[in-house]
Amino acid sequence: MKPIVGVMPLWDEKRDSLWMLPGYLDGIRQAGGLPVMLPLTHDPDEIAQLAGLCCGFLLTGGHDVSPARYGQAPLPGLIADCPARDEMEQAVLAHALAQDKPVLGICRGIQLINVLLGGTLYQDLPRQHPSDVTHHQRPPYDVPSHTVRLVPGTPLHDLLGQDTLAVNSYHHQAIDRLADGLTAMAYAPDGLVEAVCLPSQRFLWAVQWHPEFSWRVDAASRAILARFVQAMG
């Protein structure tokens, strides 16, 4: 039996619909998991049932994390949040932590995990952390846009066995203050945290880049997804 992986849904307010990038599902499937896109629900009984059904959870990319979650007012022009996702994913993460079920965060996922554990974000990198690093690349998205430095002794460094990694990048928010308890596993050349783990859990990793776009052509992306699914065994 393959482990069931609950995948957080993507929300399109213009079309009033849930949707999914196939790379999230296909990447999990090739790693040996059985992905299931979850409904967008706030019902605590439904979330508890889903938490019991799933062996692990993938926190996907998408909307900005609401600045109110980390005690800030939004910068002018920033309205691309989704409070319904914030609320659901907070509940899902609480169940995952309590049950020690594996969690992998991607892009928004790393940002949300950091916020829910007490950290803060840069709301808009061009305004608050300008640099020459390409964090918001243009297509194709399976091509690297910058490198990251892997921190020796961290699980990600141990898995990949290398000091640097070329990654793709498509984001305008990022970790500012790292939450207590989280360990940084990779940094961009401009100092931004690009990967984290929570050592107190069996497996809680998150990356700022996008394995769902690159797993077909990138061995490191496949290795990260495989390690996530293996942690459910």
PDB file of C-alpha atoms in Angstrom:
ATOM      1  CA  MET A   1       0.000   0.000   0.000  1.00  0.00           C
ATOM      2  CA  LYS A   2       1.349   3.416  -0.939  1.00  0.00           C
ATOM      3  CA  PRO A   3       1.293   6.129   1.735  1.00  0.00           C
ATOM      4  CA  ILE A   4      -1.501   8.665   1.191  1.00  0.00           C
ATOM      5  CA  VAL A   5      -0.200  12.232   0.968  1.00  0.00           C
ATOM      6  CA  GLY A   6      -2.654  15.068   1.606  1.00  0.00           C
ATOM      7  CA  VAL A   7      -1.897  17.891  -0.827  1.00  0.00           C
ATOM      8  CA  MET A   8      -3.100  21.387   0.058  1.00  0.00           C
ATOM      9  CA  PRO A   9      -5.454  22.757  -2.624  1.00  0.00           C
ATOM     10  CA  LEU A  10      -4.729  25.813  -4.729  1.00  0.00           C
ATOM     11  CA  TRP A  11      -7.448  28.469  -4.854  1.00  0.00           C
ATOM     12  CA  ASP A  12      -8.439  30.651  -7.817  1.00  0.00           C
ATOM     13  CA  GLU A  13     -10.678  33.459  -6.614  1.00  0.00           C
ATOM     14  CA  LYS A  14     -11.331  34.758 -10.138  1.00  0.00           C
ATOM     15  CA  ARG A  15     -12.799  31.428 -11.216  1.00  0.00           C
ATOM     16  CA  ASP A  16     -14.138  30.560  -7.752  1.00  0.00           C
ATOM     17  CA  SER A  17     -12.446  27.187  -8.020  1.00  0.00           C
ATOM     18  CA  LEU A  18      -9.921  24.810  -6.544  1.00  0.00           C
ATOM     19  CA  TRP A  19      -7.137  23.616  -8.828  1.00  0.00           C
ATOM     20  CA  MET A  20      -3.821  21.778  -8.817  1.00  0.00           C
ATOM     21  CA  LEU A  21      -0.484  21.850 -10.626  1.00  0.00           C
ATOM     22  CA  PRO A  22       0.140  18.311 -11.890  1.00  0.00           C
ATOM     23  CA  GLY A  23       3.785  18.458 -10.821  1.00  0.00           C
ATOM     24  CA  TYR A  24       2.825  18.261  -7.136  1.00  0.00           C
ATOM     25  CA  LEU A  25       0.839  15.079  -7.707  1.00  0.00           C
ATOM     26  CA  ASP A  26       3.132  13.504 -10.302  1.00  0.00           C
ATOM     27  CA  GLY A  27       6.220  14.260  -8.236  1.00  0.00           C
ATOM     28  CA  ILE A  28       4.726  12.511  -5.205  1.00  0.00           C
ATOM     29  CA  ARG A  29       3.578   9.560  -7.307  1.00  0.00           C
ATOM     30  CA  GLN A  30       7.009   8.991  -8.841  1.00  0.00           C
ATOM     31  CA  ALA A  31       8.448   9.074  -5.318  1.00  0.00           C
ATOM     32  CA  GLY A  32       6.155   6.225  -4.267  1.00  0.00           C
ATOM     33  CA  GLY A  33       3.308   8.107  -2.608  1.00  0.00           C
ATOM     34  CA  LEU A  34      -0.401   8.341  -3.406  1.00  0.00           C
ATOM     35  CA  PRO A  35      -1.319  12.052  -3.506  1.00  0.00           C
ATOM     36  CA  VAL A  36      -4.830  13.277  -2.748  1.00  0.00           C
ATOM     37  CA  MET A  37      -5.833  16.926  -3.158  1.00  0.00           C
ATOM     38  CA  LEU A  38      -7.698  17.986  -0.031  1.00  0.00           C
ATOM     39  CA  PRO A  39     -10.849  20.114   0.050  1.00  0.00           C
ATOM     40  CA  LEU A  40     -10.598  23.671   1.313  1.00  0.00           C
ATOM     41  CA  THR A  41     -12.360  23.255   4.644  1.00  0.00           C
ATOM     42  CA  HIS A  42     -12.396  24.905   8.064  1.00  0.00           C
ATOM     43  CA  ASP A  43     -14.505  22.218   9.713  1.00  0.00           C
ATOM     44  CA  PRO A  44     -12.458  20.832  12.636  1.00  0.00           C
ATOM     45  CA  ASP A  45     -14.054  17.386  12.438  1.00  0.00           C
ATOM     46  CA  GLU A  46     -13.325  17.132   8.716  1.00  0.00           C
ATOM     47  CA  ILE A  47      -9.739  18.258   9.214  1.00  0.00           C
ATOM     48  CA  ALA A  48      -9.267  15.758  12.032  1.00  0.00           C
ATOM     49  CA  GLN A  49     -10.620  12.977   9.805  1.00  0.00           C
ATOM     50  CA  LEU A  50      -8.356  14.006   6.935  1.00  0.00           C
ATOM     51  CA  ALA A  51      -5.394  14.138   9.315  1.00  0.00           C
ATOM     52  CA  GLY A  52      -6.154  10.575  10.360  1.00  0.00           C
ATOM     53  CA  LEU A  53      -6.517   9.403   6.773  1.00  0.00           C
ATOM     54  CA  CYS A  54      -3.278  10.888   5.430  1.00  0.00           C
ATOM     55  CA  CYS A  55       0.200   9.598   6.186  1.00  0.00           C
ATOM     56  CA  GLY A  56       1.813  12.974   5.464  1.00  0.00           C
ATOM     57  CA  PHE A  57       1.090  16.417   4.066  1.00  0.00           C
ATOM     58  CA  LEU A  58       2.434  18.573   1.253  1.00  0.00           C
ATOM     59  CA  LEU A  59       2.021  22.318   1.842  1.00  0.00           C
ATOM     60  CA  THR A  60       1.927  23.777  -1.663  1.00  0.00           C
ATOM     61  CA  GLY A  61       2.748  27.199  -3.091  1.00  0.00           C
ATOM     62  CA  GLY A  62       0.253  29.879  -3.992  1.00  0.00           C
ATOM     63  CA  HIS A  63      -1.119  32.917  -2.196  1.00  0.00           C
ATOM     64  CA  ASP A  64       0.822  35.138   0.184  1.00  0.00           C
ATOM     65  CA  VAL A  65       0.556  34.324   3.865  1.00  0.00           C
ATOM     66  CA  SER A  66      -1.641  36.982   5.467  1.00  0.00           C
ATOM     67  CA  PRO A  67       0.610  39.539   7.244  1.00  0.00           C
ATOM     68  CA  ALA A  68      -1.830  39.597  10.164  1.00  0.00           C
ATOM     69  CA  ARG A  69      -0.598  36.087  10.951  1.00  0.00           C
ATOM     70  CA  TYR A  70       2.768  37.538  11.951  1.00  0.00           C
ATOM     71  CA  GLY A  71       1.501  40.777  13.454  1.00  0.00           C
ATOM     72  CA  GLN A  72       2.053  43.157  10.551  1.00  0.00           C
ATOM     73  CA  ALA A  73      -0.114  45.408   8.438  1.00  0.00           C
ATOM     74  CA  PRO A  74       0.057  44.632   4.712  1.00  0.00           C
ATOM     75  CA  LEU A  75       2.274  46.790   2.552  1.00  0.00           C
ATOM     76  CA  PRO A  76       0.379  48.978   0.075  1.00  0.00           C
ATOM     77  CA  GLY A  77      -0.684  46.999  -2.962  1.00  0.00           C
ATOM     78  CA  LEU A  78      -0.377  43.564  -1.331  1.00  0.00           C
ATOM     79  CA  ILE A  79      -3.765  41.848  -1.343  1.00  0.00           C
ATOM     80  CA  ALA A  80      -2.876  38.425  -2.741  1.00  0.00           C
ATOM     81  CA  ASP A  81      -3.583  36.449   0.414  1.00  0.00           C
ATOM     82  CA  CYS A  82      -6.027  33.604   1.088  1.00  0.00           C
ATOM     83  CA  PRO A  83      -7.147  33.575   4.738  1.00  0.00           C
ATOM     84  CA  ALA A  84      -9.121  30.368   4.165  1.00  0.00           C
ATOM     85  CA  ARG A  85      -5.921  28.506   3.259  1.00  0.00           C
ATOM     86  CA  ASP A  86      -4.055  30.037   6.192  1.00  0.00           C
ATOM     87  CA  GLU A  87      -6.743  28.808   8.575  1.00  0.00           C
ATOM     88  CA  MET A  88      -6.992  25.319   7.155  1.00  0.00           C
ATOM     89  CA  GLU A  89      -3.258  24.786   6.927  1.00  0.00           C
ATOM     90  CA  GLN A  90      -2.755  25.976  10.492  1.00  0.00           C
ATOM     91  CA  ALA A  91      -5.133  23.245  11.644  1.00  0.00           C
ATOM     92  CA  VAL A  92      -3.564  20.616   9.391  1.00  0.00           C
ATOM     93  CA  LEU A  93      -0.064  21.475  10.587  1.00  0.00           C
ATOM     94  CA  ALA A  94      -1.187  21.273  14.221  1.00  0.00           C
ATOM     95  CA  HIS A  95      -2.506  17.743  13.638  1.00  0.00           C
ATOM     96  CA  ALA A  96       0.640  16.730  11.759  1.00  0.00           C
ATOM     97  CA  LEU A  97       2.892  17.985  14.537  1.00  0.00           C
ATOM     98  CA  ALA A  98       0.805  16.340  17.253  1.00  0.00           C
ATOM     99  CA  GLN A  99       0.815  13.016  15.395  1.00  0.00           C
ATOM    100  CA  ASP A 100       4.411  13.357  14.171  1.00  0.00           C
ATOM    101  CA  LYS A 101       3.374  12.890  10.551  1.00  0.00           C
ATOM    102  CA  PRO A 102       5.788  13.970   7.802  1.00  0.00           C
ATOM    103  CA  VAL A 103       5.318  17.421   6.276  1.00  0.00           C
ATOM    104  CA  LEU A 104       6.982  18.971   3.229  1.00  0.00           C
ATOM    105  CA  GLY A 105       6.504  22.667   2.501  1.00  0.00           C
ATOM    106  CA  ILE A 106       7.179  24.243  -0.900  1.00  0.00           C
ATOM    107  CA  CYS A 107       7.444  28.020  -1.509  1.00  0.00           C
ATOM    108  CA  ARG A 108       4.384  29.354   0.349  1.00  0.00           C
ATOM    109  CA  GLY A 109       4.757  26.194   2.450  1.00  0.00           C
ATOM    110  CA  ILE A 110       8.114  27.234   3.930  1.00  0.00           C
ATOM    111  CA  GLN A 111       6.757  30.714   4.587  1.00  0.00           C
ATOM    112  CA  LEU A 112       3.592  29.438   6.263  1.00  0.00           C
ATOM    113  CA  ILE A 113       5.457  26.958   8.456  1.00  0.00           C
ATOM    114  CA  ASN A 114       7.809  29.709   9.596  1.00  0.00           C
ATOM    115  CA  VAL A 115       4.902  32.023  10.432  1.00  0.00           C
ATOM    116  CA  LEU A 116       2.825  29.393  12.227  1.00  0.00           C
ATOM    117  CA  LEU A 117       5.837  28.503  14.379  1.00  0.00           C
ATOM    118  CA  GLY A 118       6.405  32.148  15.340  1.00  0.00           C
ATOM    119  CA  GLY A 119       8.616  33.634  12.629  1.00  0.00           C
ATOM    120  CA  THR A 120       8.071  36.566  10.272  1.00  0.00           C
ATOM    121  CA  LEU A 121       8.329  37.226   6.544  1.00  0.00           C
ATOM    122  CA  TYR A 122       9.518  39.825   4.119  1.00  0.00           C
ATOM    123  CA  GLN A 123       6.210  40.807   2.550  1.00  0.00           C
ATOM    124  CA  ASP A 124       7.795  41.934  -0.707  1.00  0.00           C
ATOM    125  CA  LEU A 125      11.434  41.234  -1.524  1.00  0.00           C
ATOM    126  CA  PRO A 126      11.887  43.963  -4.180  1.00  0.00           C
ATOM    127  CA  ARG A 127      10.887  46.580  -1.600  1.00  0.00           C
ATOM    128  CA  GLN A 128      12.264  45.074   1.612  1.00  0.00           C
ATOM    129  CA  HIS A 129      15.237  42.932   0.578  1.00  0.00           C
ATOM    130  CA  PRO A 130      16.428  44.005  -2.891  1.00  0.00           C
ATOM    131  CA  SER A 131      19.295  42.003  -4.362  1.00  0.00           C
ATOM    132  CA  ASP A 132      20.799  40.792  -7.610  1.00  0.00           C
ATOM    133  CA  VAL A 133      19.572  37.233  -7.011  1.00  0.00           C
ATOM    134  CA  THR A 134      16.747  36.167  -9.342  1.00  0.00           C
ATOM    135  CA  HIS A 135      14.028  35.047  -6.934  1.00  0.00           C
ATOM    136  CA  HIS A 136      11.147  35.556  -9.384  1.00  0.00           C
ATOM    137  CA  GLN A 137      12.202  33.901 -12.604  1.00  0.00           C
ATOM    138  CA  ARG A 138      10.399  33.691 -15.932  1.00  0.00           C
ATOM    139  CA  PRO A 139       9.449  30.413 -17.668  1.00  0.00           C
ATOM    140  CA  PRO A 140      10.588  27.743 -18.116  1.00  0.00           C
ATOM    141  CA  TYR A 141      10.359  27.013 -14.406  1.00  0.00           C
ATOM    142  CA  ASP A 142      12.366  23.784 -14.425  1.00  0.00           C
ATOM    143  CA  VAL A 143      15.579  25.720 -15.140  1.00  0.00           C
ATOM    144  CA  PRO A 144      17.712  26.932 -12.195  1.00  0.00           C
ATOM    145  CA  SER A 145      17.844  30.675 -11.570  1.00  0.00           C
ATOM    146  CA  HIS A 146      20.371  30.820  -8.705  1.00  0.00           C
ATOM    147  CA  THR A 147      22.346  28.643  -6.330  1.00  0.00           C
ATOM    148  CA  VAL A 148      21.921  27.959  -2.622  1.00  0.00           C
ATOM    149  CA  ARG A 149      24.503  27.036  -0.016  1.00  0.00           C
ATOM    150  CA  LEU A 150      23.633  23.893   1.930  1.00  0.00           C
ATOM    151  CA  VAL A 151      24.478  23.968   5.630  1.00  0.00           C
ATOM    152  CA  PRO A 152      26.833  21.119   6.618  1.00  0.00           C
ATOM    153  CA  GLY A 153      25.445  18.731   9.186  1.00  0.00           C
ATOM    154  CA  THR A 154      21.812  19.366   8.257  1.00  0.00           C
ATOM    155  CA  PRO A 155      19.579  16.576   6.923  1.00  0.00           C
ATOM    156  CA  LEU A 156      19.405  18.170   3.472  1.00  0.00           C
ATOM    157  CA  HIS A 157      23.191  18.357   3.195  1.00  0.00           C
ATOM    158  CA  ASP A 158      23.441  14.767   4.387  1.00  0.00           C
ATOM    159  CA  LEU A 159      20.874  13.643   1.810  1.00  0.00           C
ATOM    160  CA  LEU A 160      22.404  15.374  -1.204  1.00  0.00           C
ATOM    161  CA  GLY A 161      26.068  15.173  -0.214  1.00  0.00           C
ATOM    162  CA  GLN A 162      26.990  18.531  -1.734  1.00  0.00           C
ATOM    163  CA  ASP A 163      27.699  22.060  -0.536  1.00  0.00           C
ATOM    164  CA  THR A 164      25.821  24.024  -3.199  1.00  0.00           C
ATOM    165  CA  LEU A 165      22.718  23.397  -5.257  1.00  0.00           C
ATOM    166  CA  ALA A 166      21.264  25.127  -8.314  1.00  0.00           C
ATOM    167  CA  VAL A 167      17.544  25.814  -7.790  1.00  0.00           C
ATOM    168  CA  ASN A 168      14.593  27.358  -9.585  1.00  0.00           C
ATOM    169  CA  SER A 169      12.822  30.260  -7.901  1.00  0.00           C
ATOM    170  CA  TYR A 170       9.424  31.936  -8.164  1.00  0.00           C
ATOM    171  CA  HIS A 171       8.473  33.990  -5.115  1.00  0.00           C
ATOM    172  CA  HIS A 172       8.307  37.558  -3.830  1.00  0.00           C
ATOM    173  CA  GLN A 173       8.003  36.784  -0.103  1.00  0.00           C
ATOM    174  CA  ALA A 174      10.535  34.963   2.064  1.00  0.00           C
ATOM    175  CA  ILE A 175      11.578  34.244   5.632  1.00  0.00           C
ATOM    176  CA  ASP A 176      12.723  37.291   7.574  1.00  0.00           C
ATOM    177  CA  ARG A 177      13.024  36.184  11.212  1.00  0.00           C
ATOM    178  CA  LEU A 178      13.400  32.420  11.488  1.00  0.00           C
ATOM    179  CA  ALA A 179      10.998  30.782  13.941  1.00  0.00           C
ATOM    180  CA  ASP A 180      12.417  29.314  17.126  1.00  0.00           C
ATOM    181  CA  GLY A 181      12.909  25.585  16.727  1.00  0.00           C
ATOM    182  CA  LEU A 182      13.442  25.667  12.982  1.00  0.00           C
ATOM    183  CA  THR A 183      16.913  24.983  11.593  1.00  0.00           C
ATOM    184  CA  ALA A 184      18.059  26.643   8.371  1.00  0.00           C
ATOM    185  CA  MET A 185      19.358  24.052   5.890  1.00  0.00           C
ATOM    186  CA  ALA A 186      20.160  26.308   2.914  1.00  0.00           C
ATOM    187  CA  TYR A 187      20.804  29.990   2.142  1.00  0.00           C
ATOM    188  CA  ALA A 188      20.640  32.037  -1.046  1.00  0.00           C
ATOM    189  CA  PRO A 189      23.664  34.185  -1.946  1.00  0.00           C
ATOM    190  CA  ASP A 190      21.834  37.268  -0.585  1.00  0.00           C
ATOM    191  CA  GLY A 191      21.327  35.638   2.806  1.00  0.00           C
ATOM    192  CA  LEU A 192      17.709  34.542   2.505  1.00  0.00           C
ATOM    193  CA  VAL A 193      16.791  31.248   4.150  1.00  0.00           C
ATOM    194  CA  GLU A 194      15.952  28.763   1.373  1.00  0.00           C
ATOM    195  CA  ALA A 195      15.341  25.511   3.275  1.00  0.00           C
ATOM    196  CA  VAL A 196      14.440  24.580   6.858  1.00  0.00           C
ATOM    197  CA  CYS A 197      13.717  21.587   9.022  1.00  0.00           C
ATOM    198  CA  LEU A 198      12.180  21.050  12.457  1.00  0.00           C
ATOM    199  CA  PRO A 199      14.542  18.622  14.225  1.00  0.00           C
ATOM    200  CA  SER A 200      11.988  17.790  16.920  1.00  0.00           C
ATOM    201  CA  GLN A 201       9.779  16.058  14.316  1.00  0.00           C
ATOM    202  CA  ARG A 202      10.303  12.825  12.419  1.00  0.00           C
ATOM    203  CA  PHE A 203      10.221  14.778   9.165  1.00  0.00           C
ATOM    204  CA  LEU A 204       9.326  18.413   8.664  1.00  0.00           C
ATOM    205  CA  TRP A 205      11.252  19.960   5.802  1.00  0.00           C
ATOM    206  CA  ALA A 206      10.456  22.961   3.651  1.00  0.00           C
ATOM    207  CA  VAL A 207      12.144  24.543   0.649  1.00  0.00           C
ATOM    208  CA  GLN A 208      11.703  27.928  -1.010  1.00  0.00           C
ATOM    209  CA  TRP A 209      12.288  26.540  -4.511  1.00  0.00           C
ATOM    210  CA  HIS A 210       9.971  24.377  -6.631  1.00  0.00           C
ATOM    211  CA  PRO A 211      10.582  20.610  -6.917  1.00  0.00           C
ATOM    212  CA  GLU A 212       7.121  20.269  -8.485  1.00  0.00           C
ATOM    213  CA  PHE A 213       8.478  22.005 -11.590  1.00  0.00           C
ATOM    214  CA  SER A 214      11.954  20.443 -11.647  1.00  0.00           C
ATOM    215  CA  TRP A 215      11.640  16.828 -10.465  1.00  0.00           C
ATOM    216  CA  ARG A 216      11.656  15.407 -13.991  1.00  0.00           C
ATOM    217  CA  VAL A 217      15.051  16.931 -14.797  1.00  0.00           C
ATOM    218  CA  ASP A 218      16.649  17.381 -11.365  1.00  0.00           C
ATOM    219  CA  ALA A 219      17.945  14.509  -9.230  1.00  0.00           C
ATOM    220  CA  ALA A 220      18.006  16.642  -6.066  1.00  0.00           C
ATOM    221  CA  SER A 221      14.304  17.437  -6.418  1.00  0.00           C
ATOM    222  CA  ARG A 222      13.510  13.747  -6.813  1.00  0.00           C
ATOM    223  CA  ALA A 223      15.659  12.921  -3.785  1.00  0.00           C
ATOM    224  CA  ILE A 224      13.810  15.420  -1.585  1.00  0.00           C
ATOM    225  CA  LEU A 225      10.408  14.066  -2.632  1.00  0.00           C
ATOM    226  CA  ALA A 226      11.599  10.500  -2.116  1.00  0.00           C
ATOM    227  CA  ARG A 227      12.927  11.270   1.367  1.00  0.00           C
ATOM    228  CA  PHE A 228       9.551  12.825   2.246  1.00  0.00           C
ATOM    229  CA  VAL A 229       7.613   9.763   1.142  1.00  0.00           C
ATOM    230  CA  GLN A 230      10.103   7.372   2.767  1.00  0.00           C
ATOM    231  CA  ALA A 231       9.566   9.133   6.091  1.00  0.00           C
ATOM    232  CA  MET A 232       5.980   7.827   6.061  1.00  0.00           C
ATOM    233  CA  GLY A 233       7.108   4.204   6.069  1.00  0.00           C
TER     234      GLY A 233
END
